[in-house]
Coordinates of C-alpha atoms and ligand atoms in Angstrom, one line a residue:
M1 CA 0.0 0.0 0.0
N2 CA 1.5 3.3 -1.1
F3 CA -1.1 5.7 0.3
K4 CA -3.0 5.1 3.5
L5 CA -6.4 6.4 4.6
P6 CA -5.5 8.9 7.3
E7 CA -7.0 8.5 10.7
L8 CA -9.2 11.5 11.7
N9 CA -8.2 13.6 14.7
Y10 CA -11.8 13.5 15.9
A11 CA -14.7 11.1 16.2
Y12 CA -17.3 10.8 13.5
D13 CA -19.9 12.6 15.7
A14 CA -17.5 15.3 16.8
L15 CA -18.5 17.8 14.1
E16 CA -22.2 17.7 14.9
P17 CA -24.5 19.6 14.5
Y18 CA -22.7 21.1 11.5
I19 CA -21.7 17.7 9.8
D20 CA -23.6 14.7 11.1
A21 CA -21.9 11.4 12.3
K22 CA -23.4 9.2 9.6
T23 CA -22.2 11.5 6.8
M24 CA -18.7 11.6 8.3
E25 CA -18.6 7.8 8.7
I26 CA -19.6 7.1 5.1
H27 CA -17.5 10.0 3.8
H28 CA -14.3 8.8 5.5
S29 CA -14.7 5.0 5.7
K30 CA -16.4 4.5 2.3
H31 CA -15.7 7.4 -0.1
H32 CA -12.2 8.4 1.0
A33 CA -11.2 4.7 1.6
G34 CA -12.5 4.0 -1.9
Y35 CA -10.4 6.7 -3.5
T36 CA -7.4 5.5 -1.5
N37 CA -7.8 1.9 -2.6
N38 CA -8.4 2.8 -6.2
L39 CA -5.4 5.0 -6.3
N40 CA -3.2 2.3 -4.9
N41 CA -4.6 -0.2 -7.4
V42 CA -4.2 2.0 -10.5
I43 CA -0.5 3.1 -9.7
K44 CA 0.6 -0.5 -9.0
D45 CA 3.5 -1.5 -11.2
T46 CA 3.6 2.0 -12.8
D47 CA 6.1 4.9 -12.6
F48 CA 3.7 6.6 -10.2
E49 CA 4.2 4.0 -7.5
N50 CA 7.1 5.8 -5.9
Q51 CA 5.9 9.4 -6.4
S52 CA 4.4 11.8 -3.9
I53 CA 0.7 12.6 -4.3
E54 CA 1.6 16.2 -5.2
S55 CA 3.9 14.9 -8.0
I56 CA 1.2 12.7 -9.4
L57 CA -1.4 15.5 -9.3
K58 CA 1.0 17.8 -11.2
S59 CA 1.7 15.3 -14.0
P60 CA 0.5 17.1 -17.2
N61 CA -0.8 13.8 -18.6
L62 CA -3.3 13.6 -15.8
T63 CA -5.5 16.2 -17.3
S64 CA -4.6 16.1 -21.0
N65 CA -7.7 13.8 -21.7
I66 CA -5.9 11.9 -24.4
I67 CA -8.4 9.5 -26.0
D68 CA -6.3 6.4 -26.5
E69 CA -5.9 3.0 -25.1
H70 CA -4.6 4.5 -21.9
S71 CA -7.4 7.0 -21.2
D72 CA -9.2 4.8 -18.7
F73 CA -5.9 4.7 -16.8
W74 CA -5.6 8.5 -16.8
H75 CA -9.2 9.1 -15.8
T76 CA -9.0 6.6 -13.0
L77 CA -5.7 8.1 -11.8
R78 CA -7.0 11.7 -12.0
N79 CA -10.3 11.0 -10.1
N80 CA -8.7 8.9 -7.4
A81 CA -5.5 10.8 -6.8
G82 CA -7.6 14.0 -6.6
G83 CA -10.1 12.2 -4.3
Y84 CA -7.3 11.0 -2.0
Y85 CA -5.5 14.3 -1.7
N86 CA -8.6 16.5 -1.5
H87 CA -10.1 14.6 1.4
C88 CA -6.8 14.4 3.3
L89 CA -6.7 18.2 3.2
F90 CA -10.4 18.6 4.0
W91 CA -10.2 16.5 7.2
E92 CA -7.0 18.3 8.4
T93 CA -8.6 21.7 8.3
L94 CA -11.8 20.8 10.2
S95 CA -12.0 20.6 14.0
P96 CA -14.7 20.4 16.7
N97 CA -12.5 22.9 18.6
P98 CA -11.3 25.2 15.8
E99 CA -8.6 27.7 16.6
K100 CA -8.1 31.2 15.3
G101 CA -5.3 32.2 13.0
S102 CA -2.6 34.7 14.2
N103 CA -3.2 38.4 13.9
E104 CA -0.6 38.5 11.1
F105 CA -2.6 35.9 9.1
I106 CA -5.9 37.7 9.7
K107 CA -4.3 40.9 8.4
I108 CA -3.1 39.1 5.3
I109 CA -6.7 37.8 4.6
E110 CA -8.0 41.3 5.2
S111 CA -5.5 43.0 3.0
T112 CA -6.2 40.5 0.2
F113 CA -10.0 40.3 0.3
G114 CA -11.0 43.5 2.2
S115 CA -12.2 41.6 5.2
C116 CA -12.6 38.1 6.5
D117 CA -16.3 38.2 5.8
N118 CA -15.5 39.2 2.2
M119 CA -13.2 36.2 1.9
K120 CA -15.9 33.9 3.2
E121 CA -18.4 35.4 0.9
E122 CA -16.2 34.9 -2.2
F123 CA -15.3 31.4 -1.1
G124 CA -19.0 30.6 -0.4
K125 CA -19.9 31.9 -3.9
A126 CA -17.3 29.7 -5.5
A127 CA -18.7 26.7 -3.5
A128 CA -22.4 27.5 -4.2
T129 CA -21.9 28.1 -7.9
R130 CA -19.8 25.1 -8.7
F131 CA -22.3 23.1 -10.8
G132 CA -22.7 19.5 -9.9
S133 CA -19.8 17.9 -7.9
G134 CA -16.6 19.6 -7.0
W135 CA -14.6 21.7 -4.5
A136 CA -14.1 25.3 -3.5
W137 CA -10.5 26.3 -2.6
L138 CA -8.5 28.9 -0.8
C139 CA -5.1 28.8 -2.4
V140 CA -1.7 30.4 -2.3
K141 CA -0.4 31.4 -5.7
N142 CA 2.9 33.3 -6.0
G143 CA 2.7 34.1 -2.3
E144 CA -0.8 35.6 -2.6
L145 CA -4.1 34.2 -1.4
S146 CA -6.8 33.4 -4.0
I147 CA -10.1 31.6 -4.4
C148 CA -11.1 29.1 -7.0
S149 CA -13.2 26.0 -7.6
T150 CA -12.7 22.8 -9.5
P151 CA -15.1 20.1 -10.9
N152 CA -15.3 16.5 -9.7
Q153 CA -12.1 15.5 -7.8
D154 CA -9.8 17.9 -9.6
N155 CA -7.8 20.4 -7.6
P156 CA -5.7 23.5 -8.0
L157 CA -2.4 21.6 -8.4
M158 CA -3.6 19.9 -11.6
T159 CA -2.5 21.3 -15.0
G160 CA -5.2 23.6 -16.3
Q161 CA -6.4 24.7 -12.9
C162 CA -5.3 27.8 -11.0
G163 CA -1.9 26.4 -10.2
G164 CA -2.0 27.6 -6.6
T165 CA -1.3 25.5 -3.5
P166 CA -4.6 24.7 -1.8
I167 CA -4.7 25.5 2.0
L168 CA -8.4 25.1 2.6
G169 CA -11.0 23.2 0.6
L170 CA -14.7 22.5 0.9
D171 CA -16.2 19.4 -0.6
V172 CA -19.5 20.2 -2.3
W173 CA -20.3 16.8 -3.6
E174 CA -23.7 15.8 -2.5
H175 CA -22.2 12.9 -0.5
A176 CA -20.6 15.5 1.7
Y177 CA -24.0 17.0 2.9
Y178 CA -27.1 15.3 1.4
L179 CA -28.1 13.2 4.4
N180 CA -28.4 16.3 6.7
Y181 CA -28.9 19.2 4.3
Q182 CA -30.5 17.5 1.2
N183 CA -30.4 20.1 -1.6
R184 CA -29.6 23.0 0.8
R185 CA -26.0 23.4 -0.2
P186 CA -25.8 27.1 1.0
E187 CA -26.7 26.0 4.6
Y188 CA -23.9 23.4 4.5
I189 CA -21.5 26.1 3.3
K190 CA -22.5 28.4 6.1
A191 CA -22.2 25.6 8.7
F192 CA -18.7 24.8 7.4
W193 CA -17.2 28.0 8.8
N194 CA -18.0 26.8 12.3
L195 CA -15.5 24.0 11.8
V196 CA -12.6 25.6 10.0
D197 CA -9.4 25.4 12.1
W198 CA -7.6 28.5 11.0
K199 CA -4.4 27.4 12.9
S200 CA -4.2 24.4 10.5
V201 CA -5.0 26.6 7.4
E202 CA -2.3 29.1 8.5
A203 CA 0.2 26.3 8.9
K204 CA -0.5 25.2 5.4
Y205 CA -0.1 28.8 4.2
Q206 CA 3.3 29.1 5.9
A207 CA 4.4 25.7 4.4
S208 CA 3.4 26.9 0.9
L209 CA 5.7 30.0 1.0
Ligands
MN301 MN1 -16.1 13.8 -0.6

């Protein structure tokens, strides 16, 4: 096994009432486990077997959509490498006891977006307007914060996306919220902010510089 399903730092019911226990259990033990297993299976006996997940995601072939005898391989790799990485990042930035970022980091957010509320609004808009399944992201690109969204299990590191380093992501696949929120994605997006651990996001920001 090259990649392992990470253990969560909290219990499945710890994020209630914002994300319910059943959703967390299925999301982690079924969906994320599935991406992890499929990723390990598809890279077996290939050059990707000894690469980091970031290196796999940045491979230009991953998103080139070549229609040939290998295209099933690339689609499977793209979906499952993205699914593996995206969910690892998602779990790490959630907490039942979220901590604030430093004053310095808050100032960087304010100077980039005008205010923290503006940043949340822009991020929420990216999450709400992503049609179908996908993710909203807060990224660091050339040392600056920016917001984008990606379809399916794509992410900003992939060729053709914004090219920034993601430091916060929100899963807007229905499997992330449907049991509790049904079609009310905006309510789920609003609830998400109660769980974001800015200390973890800031650590990812620092690591990206
Ligand atoms: Mn998901």
